[in-house]
């Protein structure tokens, strides 16, 4: 049976942030704009779609790494052409210091991350902890400086804290139009276009003129950005030094390669609460974050031979997956969330748990949108889903084809 989605159009991402940076609101906007969540749940009302365990609803913070599937077509692409649509599997990562092991679990199965920062506070201690964890797993990241509508917000100060405390490889891809109550939109430095966000919950992205007061800054920051980008490509660097204009498509290509290699961290901005900027960050997920084909094969050990083996994201090789989260669902019992690294898995089939040596039957396979579920017959390499029926499987276990056993690297937690 053929896959319904090409791997190059899949993004497995996490939204990584400090507890108060506005991560849940950002996730909610993502789910709204991607067309699944039609009524935005605000965190302070305790009804955000991702936070679906009662315990979280009471505390207003995100605990479970629920995996959510949604779809996105870039703002400027032809929306009638289905080939422009991408599938995002969003792994929700907690932002509270108590849940660091939970974050590590999520990072292990991500291909890329969107890191959200508070535009007033900038980088906070927990942001540093989570950033270092993402470094440990070499997770490519894009950054979103959020809350620019708040009193005391400063894009420049927040950006400076990223450079100072996290990475000198961060580069401005946008600058905000106005701050605090005057925050109206963003300027895209790559295309030198400005955007504001209109209609219900800002869902219409509208191109506008760059305000006169920002033109000089935009030119200066674009020049800085291009200089940092071309440092990652010798040919572009030579053209740049010769005074040639580097095409936008070439700059994007360099940024994509450099992001995947953890050599650039592009920085975007806006306000999720005031519905500004989120769609352009979703565009950036497609442009710059890796598909499962862009990440190295996962390493594992063959338990029979004790030799190291690699498994690439390929449907044609034997099935192997890592279980990264167990969750009790009130309707179906225990759900085991897993990431398929190679091959494919059909509902009703048997798998070998190489961590326990036991054979288990997969009852049903579900793809989840927070607390809504869709039953699927088959999942393929690079996908994330939840299985019902795994009785003796726990977090970090490998499930695989019994004829071709492999034990994938376990999730090791930092104390």
PDB file of C-alpha atoms in Angstrom, residues 13-121:
ATOM      1  CA  UNK A  13       8.559  19.542  14.765  1.00  0.00           C
ATOM      2  CA  UNK A  14       8.315  20.623  18.354  1.00  0.00           C
ATOM      3  CA  UNK A  15       7.402  24.016  19.717  1.00  0.00           C
ATOM      4  CA  UNK A  16      10.061  24.524  22.363  1.00  0.00           C
ATOM      5  CA  UNK A  17       9.828  27.264  24.975  1.00  0.00           C
ATOM      6  CA  UNK A  18      10.027  28.601  28.475  1.00  0.00           C
ATOM      7  CA  UNK A  19       6.736  28.279  30.362  1.00  0.00           C
ATOM      8  CA  UNK A  20       5.580  31.897  29.973  1.00  0.00           C
ATOM      9  CA  UNK A  21       6.901  32.625  26.478  1.00  0.00           C
ATOM     10  CA  UNK A  22       3.443  32.018  25.002  1.00  0.00           C
ATOM     11  CA  UNK A  23       4.066  28.517  23.703  1.00  0.00           C
ATOM     12  CA  UNK A  24       0.522  27.236  24.213  1.00  0.00           C
ATOM     13  CA  UNK A  25      -0.990  30.305  22.537  1.00  0.00           C
ATOM     14  CA  UNK A  26       1.478  29.929  19.639  1.00  0.00           C
ATOM     15  CA  UNK A  27       0.538  26.233  19.296  1.00  0.00           C
ATOM     16  CA  UNK A  28      -3.144  27.154  19.350  1.00  0.00           C
ATOM     17  CA  UNK A  29      -2.651  29.683  16.545  1.00  0.00           C
ATOM     18  CA  UNK A  30      -0.729  27.074  14.564  1.00  0.00           C
ATOM     19  CA  UNK A  31      -3.644  24.644  14.932  1.00  0.00           C
ATOM     20  CA  UNK A  32      -6.137  27.377  14.047  1.00  0.00           C
ATOM     21  CA  UNK A  33      -4.335  28.569  10.923  1.00  0.00           C
ATOM     22  CA  UNK A  34      -3.663  25.029   9.759  1.00  0.00           C
ATOM     23  CA  UNK A  35      -7.407  24.684   9.636  1.00  0.00           C
ATOM     24  CA  UNK A  36      -8.112  22.032  12.221  1.00  0.00           C
ATOM     25  CA  UNK A  37      -8.812  24.028  15.335  1.00  0.00           C
ATOM     26  CA  UNK A  38     -11.629  26.389  14.404  1.00  0.00           C
ATOM     27  CA  UNK A  39     -12.101  28.040  17.749  1.00  0.00           C
ATOM     28  CA  UNK A  40      -8.971  29.259  19.466  1.00  0.00           C
ATOM     29  CA  UNK A  41      -8.728  28.204  23.104  1.00  0.00           C
ATOM     30  CA  UNK A  42      -6.954  30.828  25.193  1.00  0.00           C
ATOM     31  CA  UNK A  43      -4.716  29.461  27.946  1.00  0.00           C
ATOM     32  CA  UNK A  44      -6.179  31.661  30.657  1.00  0.00           C
ATOM     33  CA  UNK A  45      -9.586  30.106  29.992  1.00  0.00           C
ATOM     34  CA  UNK A  46      -8.134  26.605  30.379  1.00  0.00           C
ATOM     35  CA  UNK A  47      -9.346  25.282  27.046  1.00  0.00           C
ATOM     36  CA  UNK A  48      -6.307  25.129  24.788  1.00  0.00           C
ATOM     37  CA  UNK A  49      -6.532  22.181  22.384  1.00  0.00           C
ATOM     38  CA  UNK A  50      -3.052  20.786  23.041  1.00  0.00           C
ATOM     39  CA  UNK A  51      -3.435  20.785  26.852  1.00  0.00           C
ATOM     40  CA  UNK A  52      -5.898  17.952  27.015  1.00  0.00           C
ATOM     41  CA  UNK A  53      -5.180  16.312  30.348  1.00  0.00           C
ATOM     42  CA  UNK A  54      -7.320  17.573  33.218  1.00  0.00           C
ATOM     43  CA  UNK A  55      -4.233  18.143  35.337  1.00  0.00           C
ATOM     44  CA  UNK A  56      -2.952  20.576  32.716  1.00  0.00           C
ATOM     45  CA  UNK A  57      -6.259  22.360  32.379  1.00  0.00           C
ATOM     46  CA  UNK A  58      -6.089  23.218  36.074  1.00  0.00           C
ATOM     47  CA  UNK A  59      -2.494  24.426  36.003  1.00  0.00           C
ATOM     48  CA  UNK A  60      -2.599  26.164  32.625  1.00  0.00           C
ATOM     49  CA  UNK A  61       0.732  24.633  31.632  1.00  0.00           C
ATOM     50  CA  UNK A  62       1.533  21.915  29.143  1.00  0.00           C
ATOM     51  CA  UNK A  63       2.509  18.519  30.562  1.00  0.00           C
ATOM     52  CA  UNK A  64       1.940  15.808  27.971  1.00  0.00           C
ATOM     53  CA  UNK A  65       3.849  15.604  24.714  1.00  0.00           C
ATOM     54  CA  UNK A  66       0.713  14.888  22.742  1.00  0.00           C
ATOM     55  CA  UNK A  67       1.457  14.531  19.025  1.00  0.00           C
ATOM     56  CA  UNK A  68      -0.772  16.482  16.680  1.00  0.00           C
ATOM     57  CA  UNK A  69      -1.018  16.186  12.903  1.00  0.00           C
ATOM     58  CA  UNK A  70      -1.997  19.210  10.829  1.00  0.00           C
ATOM     59  CA  UNK A  71      -1.473  20.564   7.303  1.00  0.00           C
ATOM     60  CA  UNK A  72      -0.017  23.784   5.897  1.00  0.00           C
ATOM     61  CA  UNK A  73       0.343  25.374   2.475  1.00  0.00           C
ATOM     62  CA  UNK A  74       2.708  28.338   2.350  1.00  0.00           C
ATOM     63  CA  UNK A  75       1.104  31.782   2.342  1.00  0.00           C
ATOM     64  CA  UNK A  76       2.342  32.684  -1.147  1.00  0.00           C
ATOM     65  CA  UNK A  77       1.903  29.202  -2.748  1.00  0.00           C
ATOM     66  CA  UNK A  78      -0.954  28.089  -5.014  1.00  0.00           C
ATOM     67  CA  UNK A  79      -3.469  26.724  -2.500  1.00  0.00           C
ATOM     68  CA  UNK A  80      -5.441  24.889  -5.188  1.00  0.00           C
ATOM     69  CA  UNK A  81      -2.446  22.652  -5.912  1.00  0.00           C
ATOM     70  CA  UNK A  82      -2.364  19.879  -3.291  1.00  0.00           C
ATOM     71  CA  UNK A  83       1.331  19.321  -4.019  1.00  0.00           C
ATOM     72  CA  UNK A  84       2.034  22.546  -2.129  1.00  0.00           C
ATOM     73  CA  UNK A  85       0.522  21.128   1.066  1.00  0.00           C
ATOM     74  CA  UNK A  86       2.777  19.848   3.859  1.00  0.00           C
ATOM     75  CA  UNK A  87       1.979  17.575   6.796  1.00  0.00           C
ATOM     76  CA  UNK A  88       3.232  18.777  10.169  1.00  0.00           C
ATOM     77  CA  UNK A  89       3.436  16.385  13.098  1.00  0.00           C
ATOM     78  CA  UNK A  90       3.727  18.652  16.119  1.00  0.00           C
ATOM     79  CA  UNK A  91       5.132  17.110  19.273  1.00  0.00           C
ATOM     80  CA  UNK A  92       4.068  19.241  22.207  1.00  0.00           C
ATOM     81  CA  UNK A  93       7.005  19.811  24.548  1.00  0.00           C
ATOM     82  CA  UNK A  94       6.469  21.063  28.103  1.00  0.00           C
ATOM     83  CA  UNK A  95       8.061  24.389  29.007  1.00  0.00           C
ATOM     84  CA  UNK A  96       8.081  23.956  32.785  1.00  0.00           C
ATOM     85  CA  UNK A  97      11.319  23.217  34.613  1.00  0.00           C
ATOM     86  CA  UNK A  98       9.716  20.205  36.361  1.00  0.00           C
ATOM     87  CA  UNK A  99       9.226  18.428  33.048  1.00  0.00           C
ATOM     88  CA  UNK A 100      12.738  18.411  31.624  1.00  0.00           C
ATOM     89  CA  UNK A 101      12.798  14.617  31.059  1.00  0.00           C
ATOM     90  CA  UNK A 102       9.551  14.974  29.130  1.00  0.00           C
ATOM     91  CA  UNK A 103      11.199  17.569  26.861  1.00  0.00           C
ATOM     92  CA  UNK A 104      14.163  15.273  26.210  1.00  0.00           C
ATOM     93  CA  UNK A 105      11.774  12.506  25.223  1.00  0.00           C
ATOM     94  CA  UNK A 106      10.166  14.803  22.672  1.00  0.00           C
ATOM     95  CA  UNK A 107      13.444  16.153  21.305  1.00  0.00           C
ATOM     96  CA  UNK A 108      14.645  12.646  20.539  1.00  0.00           C
ATOM     97  CA  UNK A 109      11.915  12.114  17.939  1.00  0.00           C
ATOM     98  CA  UNK A 110      11.829  15.611  16.412  1.00  0.00           C
ATOM     99  CA  UNK A 111      13.502  16.604  13.163  1.00  0.00           C
ATOM    100  CA  UNK A 112      13.256  20.328  13.883  1.00  0.00           C
ATOM    101  CA  UNK A 113      12.072  22.838  16.439  1.00  0.00           C
ATOM    102  CA  UNK A 114      10.396  26.224  16.668  1.00  0.00           C
ATOM    103  CA  UNK A 115      11.766  27.959  19.759  1.00  0.00           C
ATOM    104  CA  UNK A 116       9.480  30.625  21.222  1.00  0.00           C
ATOM    105  CA  UNK A 117      10.843  33.529  23.283  1.00  0.00           C
ATOM    106  CA  UNK A 118       9.142  36.181  25.373  1.00  0.00           C
ATOM    107  CA  UNK A 119       9.681  39.552  23.641  1.00  0.00           C
ATOM    108  CA  UNK A 120       9.775  41.303  27.030  1.00  0.00           C
ATOM    109  CA  UNK A 121      11.988  38.916  29.033  1.00  0.00           C
TER     110      UNK A 121
END
